[in-house]
Amino acid sequence: MLTESPGRRKIREEVELSPQVTNAEGKIVPLSDRPNILITSALPYVNNAPHLGNIIGSTLSADVFARYSRTGPVVAQVLYICGTDEYGTTTETKALEEGMTPSDLCDKYHQIHKDSYQWFDIGFDHFGRTTTPKQTEICQEIFTALYDNGHLTEHEIEQVYCEKDARFLADRFVEGTCPKCGSAVGTPFYSSDL
């Protein structure tokens, strides 16, 4: 759990922001006597420091809604969560650019993101990471439940592979022209069609 910033504490004192009810472990718990609201923001990638688009386009609006929900007219029990998305090609590519492992890159940029959001006084109740053991466990439970209930189907797709680098390439890193008209790529299709 993030520590409450002095600015948020001042707002809580001045606006009488309703304190969140927590259990013995300090975790916010649902209540039966008021609305319970879960608020999430889009998870920023760890391939760079956060920018105003991250703040304005996602976290700030959710933070404003969380604060409003905690102050009334109907005071709610709110859990506002976010975290860094540490999987994907952007992470691998940035790690290669910076000459470090993806894990080290994730550690570095997670802290930069966390510090930046605290500087802007964004009041997450929890700012996590997609690479934690708990996150992995939850995702595997969801996947298994979907699979066991027949909600997943298997498909084969072609992917571009770079022999020199011994890795698959994300579509965004494959350049070419449209196989249909010869123009620069302008419609979505698989990169293996280029």
Short mmCIF file of C-alpha atoms in Angstrom, two decimals:
data_model
loop_
_atom_site.label_atom_id
_atom_site.label_comp_id
_atom_site.label_asym_id
_atom_site.label_seq_id
_atom_site.Cartn_x
_atom_site.Cartn_y
_atom_site.Cartn_z
CA MET A 1 0.00 0.00 0.00
CA LEU A 2 1.30 3.44 -0.88
CA THR A 3 1.81 5.86 1.96
CA GLU A 4 -0.57 8.77 2.06
CA SER A 5 1.04 11.93 0.72
CA PRO A 6 0.94 15.15 2.76
CA GLY A 7 -1.27 16.71 0.07
CA ARG A 8 -3.80 13.87 0.21
CA ARG A 9 -3.78 13.93 4.02
CA LYS A 10 -4.51 17.70 3.92
CA ILE A 11 -7.39 17.13 1.49
CA ARG A 12 -8.72 14.35 3.73
CA GLU A 13 -8.66 16.72 6.71
CA GLU A 14 -10.17 19.70 4.86
CA VAL A 15 -12.84 17.84 2.88
CA GLU A 16 -13.54 15.20 5.49
CA LEU A 17 -12.61 12.46 3.07
CA SER A 18 -14.11 9.26 4.40
CA PRO A 19 -11.39 6.92 5.67
CA GLN A 20 -11.37 3.53 4.01
CA VAL A 21 -12.26 0.60 6.26
CA THR A 22 -9.50 -2.00 6.35
CA ASN A 23 -9.04 -5.47 7.79
CA ALA A 24 -6.28 -6.60 10.19
CA GLU A 25 -3.77 -6.79 7.30
CA GLY A 26 -4.55 -3.20 6.32
CA LYS A 27 -6.42 -4.19 3.14
CA ILE A 28 -9.54 -2.32 2.07
CA VAL A 29 -12.57 -4.59 2.42
CA PRO A 30 -16.12 -4.46 0.99
CA LEU A 31 -18.83 -3.10 3.28
CA SER A 32 -22.54 -3.86 3.43
CA ASP A 33 -23.68 -0.39 4.56
CA ARG A 34 -22.45 1.63 1.57
CA PRO A 35 -21.58 1.26 -2.12
CA ASN A 36 -18.33 -0.55 -2.88
CA ILE A 37 -16.46 0.76 -5.91
CA LEU A 38 -13.41 -0.75 -7.62
CA ILE A 39 -11.56 1.77 -9.78
CA THR A 40 -8.72 0.84 -12.09
CA SER A 41 -6.55 2.84 -14.47
CA ALA A 42 -4.95 1.63 -17.66
CA LEU A 43 -1.64 0.00 -16.78
CA PRO A 44 1.31 1.95 -18.21
CA TYR A 45 4.12 0.04 -19.89
CA VAL A 46 7.53 0.15 -18.22
CA ASN A 47 9.34 1.04 -21.44
CA ASN A 48 9.66 4.70 -20.49
CA ALA A 49 9.01 7.27 -17.79
CA PRO A 50 5.36 8.31 -17.46
CA HIS A 51 4.22 11.26 -19.56
CA LEU A 52 1.27 13.62 -19.39
CA GLY A 53 -0.79 11.21 -21.49
CA ASN A 54 -0.48 8.63 -18.71
CA ILE A 55 -1.48 11.21 -16.11
CA ILE A 56 -4.24 13.08 -17.95
CA GLY A 57 -5.56 10.24 -20.07
CA SER A 58 -5.92 7.64 -17.39
CA THR A 59 -4.82 8.09 -13.80
CA LEU A 60 -5.97 11.64 -13.08
CA SER A 61 -9.59 11.11 -14.12
CA ALA A 62 -9.76 7.87 -12.11
CA ASP A 63 -8.18 9.63 -9.12
CA VAL A 64 -10.75 12.44 -9.31
CA PHE A 65 -13.57 9.88 -9.44
CA ALA A 66 -12.09 7.99 -6.47
CA ARG A 67 -11.88 11.18 -4.41
CA TYR A 68 -15.41 12.18 -5.38
CA SER A 69 -16.72 8.73 -4.47
CA ARG A 70 -15.10 8.98 -1.04
CA THR A 71 -16.58 12.41 -0.26
CA GLY A 72 -20.23 12.10 -1.23
CA PRO A 73 -23.04 12.83 -1.84
CA VAL A 74 -23.12 9.07 -1.21
CA VAL A 75 -19.87 8.09 0.50
CA ALA A 76 -18.52 4.84 -0.91
CA GLN A 77 -15.90 2.30 0.08
CA VAL A 78 -13.38 2.73 -2.75
CA LEU A 79 -10.46 0.62 -3.88
CA TYR A 80 -8.37 2.42 -6.52
CA ILE A 81 -5.69 0.24 -8.09
CA CYS A 82 -3.18 0.48 -10.89
CA GLY A 83 0.31 -0.77 -11.64
CA THR A 84 2.92 -1.20 -14.31
CA ASP A 85 2.45 -3.58 -17.24
CA GLU A 86 5.78 -5.37 -17.38
CA TYR A 87 5.12 -7.88 -20.15
CA GLY A 88 5.40 -7.49 -23.89
CA THR A 89 7.69 -6.54 -26.68
CA THR A 90 8.10 -2.95 -25.52
CA THR A 91 9.73 -4.19 -22.33
CA GLU A 92 12.08 -6.55 -24.14
CA THR A 93 13.02 -3.94 -26.75
CA LYS A 94 13.70 -1.21 -24.17
CA ALA A 95 15.80 -3.63 -22.08
CA LEU A 96 17.93 -4.42 -25.14
CA GLU A 97 18.31 -0.68 -25.86
CA GLU A 98 19.42 0.01 -22.28
CA GLY A 99 21.66 -3.05 -22.05
CA MET A 100 19.90 -4.62 -19.08
CA THR A 101 17.67 -7.57 -18.35
CA PRO A 102 13.90 -7.12 -18.70
CA SER A 103 13.61 -7.75 -14.94
CA ASP A 104 16.08 -4.95 -14.12
CA LEU A 105 14.32 -2.63 -16.55
CA CYS A 106 10.98 -3.39 -14.87
CA ASP A 107 12.42 -2.64 -11.43
CA LYS A 108 13.87 0.66 -12.66
CA TYR A 109 10.79 1.97 -14.45
CA HIS A 110 8.26 0.69 -11.91
CA GLN A 111 9.97 2.88 -9.31
CA ILE A 112 10.07 5.85 -11.72
CA HIS A 113 6.34 5.45 -12.39
CA LYS A 114 5.53 5.05 -8.70
CA ASP A 115 7.54 8.15 -7.77
CA SER A 116 5.99 10.20 -10.59
CA TYR A 117 2.42 9.36 -9.61
CA GLN A 118 3.20 10.17 -5.97
CA TRP A 119 4.65 13.52 -7.09
CA PHE A 120 1.35 14.26 -8.87
CA ASP A 121 -0.46 13.12 -5.70
CA ILE A 122 -2.38 10.38 -7.51
CA GLY A 123 -3.96 8.45 -4.64
CA PHE A 124 -3.75 4.78 -5.56
CA ASP A 125 -4.70 2.41 -2.79
CA HIS A 126 -2.44 -0.13 -4.45
CA PHE A 127 0.12 0.36 -7.23
CA GLY A 128 1.30 -3.07 -8.27
CA ARG A 129 3.17 -4.94 -10.97
CA THR A 130 2.08 -7.56 -13.48
CA THR A 131 5.15 -9.70 -12.72
CA THR A 132 4.44 -10.48 -9.08
CA PRO A 133 3.76 -14.08 -8.01
CA LYS A 134 0.25 -13.09 -6.80
CA GLN A 135 -0.59 -11.48 -10.16
CA THR A 136 0.61 -14.62 -11.95
CA GLU A 137 -1.47 -16.83 -9.65
CA ILE A 138 -4.62 -14.76 -10.23
CA CYS A 139 -4.14 -14.75 -14.01
CA GLN A 140 -3.60 -18.50 -14.06
CA GLU A 141 -6.76 -19.05 -12.00
CA ILE A 142 -8.79 -16.91 -14.42
CA PHE A 143 -7.29 -18.66 -17.46
CA THR A 144 -7.93 -22.11 -15.97
CA ALA A 145 -11.55 -21.23 -15.14
CA LEU A 146 -12.13 -19.94 -18.68
CA TYR A 147 -10.46 -23.02 -20.18
CA ASP A 148 -12.30 -25.48 -17.93
CA ASN A 149 -15.64 -23.89 -18.85
CA GLY A 150 -15.01 -24.04 -22.60
CA HIS A 151 -14.67 -20.30 -23.12
CA LEU A 152 -11.28 -20.49 -24.88
CA THR A 153 -10.53 -21.66 -28.38
CA GLU A 154 -7.21 -22.51 -29.95
CA HIS A 155 -6.04 -20.88 -33.19
CA GLU A 156 -2.80 -20.98 -35.11
CA ILE A 157 -1.22 -17.82 -36.48
CA GLU A 158 1.98 -17.13 -38.34
CA GLN A 159 4.60 -14.97 -36.71
CA VAL A 160 7.73 -13.43 -38.14
CA TYR A 161 10.92 -14.87 -36.66
CA CYS A 162 14.37 -13.27 -36.87
CA GLU A 163 17.03 -15.96 -37.28
CA LYS A 164 19.84 -13.50 -36.48
CA ASP A 165 18.33 -12.36 -33.17
CA ALA A 166 16.70 -15.74 -32.47
CA ARG A 167 13.36 -14.20 -31.51
CA PHE A 168 9.89 -13.53 -32.81
CA LEU A 169 9.17 -9.99 -33.96
CA ALA A 170 6.15 -7.96 -32.95
CA ASP A 171 4.06 -6.69 -35.86
CA ARG A 172 5.02 -3.10 -35.06
CA PHE A 173 8.68 -3.86 -35.84
CA VAL A 174 8.04 -5.44 -39.23
CA GLU A 175 8.22 -3.06 -42.18
CA GLY A 176 6.84 -3.59 -45.65
CA THR A 177 4.22 -2.67 -48.17
CA CYS A 178 0.65 -3.81 -48.60
CA PRO A 179 0.57 -7.10 -50.54
CA LYS A 180 -2.77 -6.01 -52.00
CA CYS A 181 -1.94 -2.57 -53.43
CA GLY A 182 1.80 -1.99 -52.93
CA SER A 183 1.25 1.13 -50.78
CA ALA A 184 2.57 1.76 -47.31
CA VAL A 185 0.69 -0.41 -44.83
CA GLY A 186 -2.66 1.18 -44.02
CA THR A 187 -5.00 -1.68 -43.10
CA PRO A 188 -4.58 -4.26 -40.37
CA PHE A 189 -3.40 -7.74 -41.32
CA TYR A 190 -0.80 -10.21 -40.13
CA SER A 191 2.82 -9.13 -40.53
CA SER A 192 3.59 -12.44 -42.25
CA ASP A 193 1.52 -11.15 -45.20
CA LEU A 194 4.16 -8.46 -45.91
#
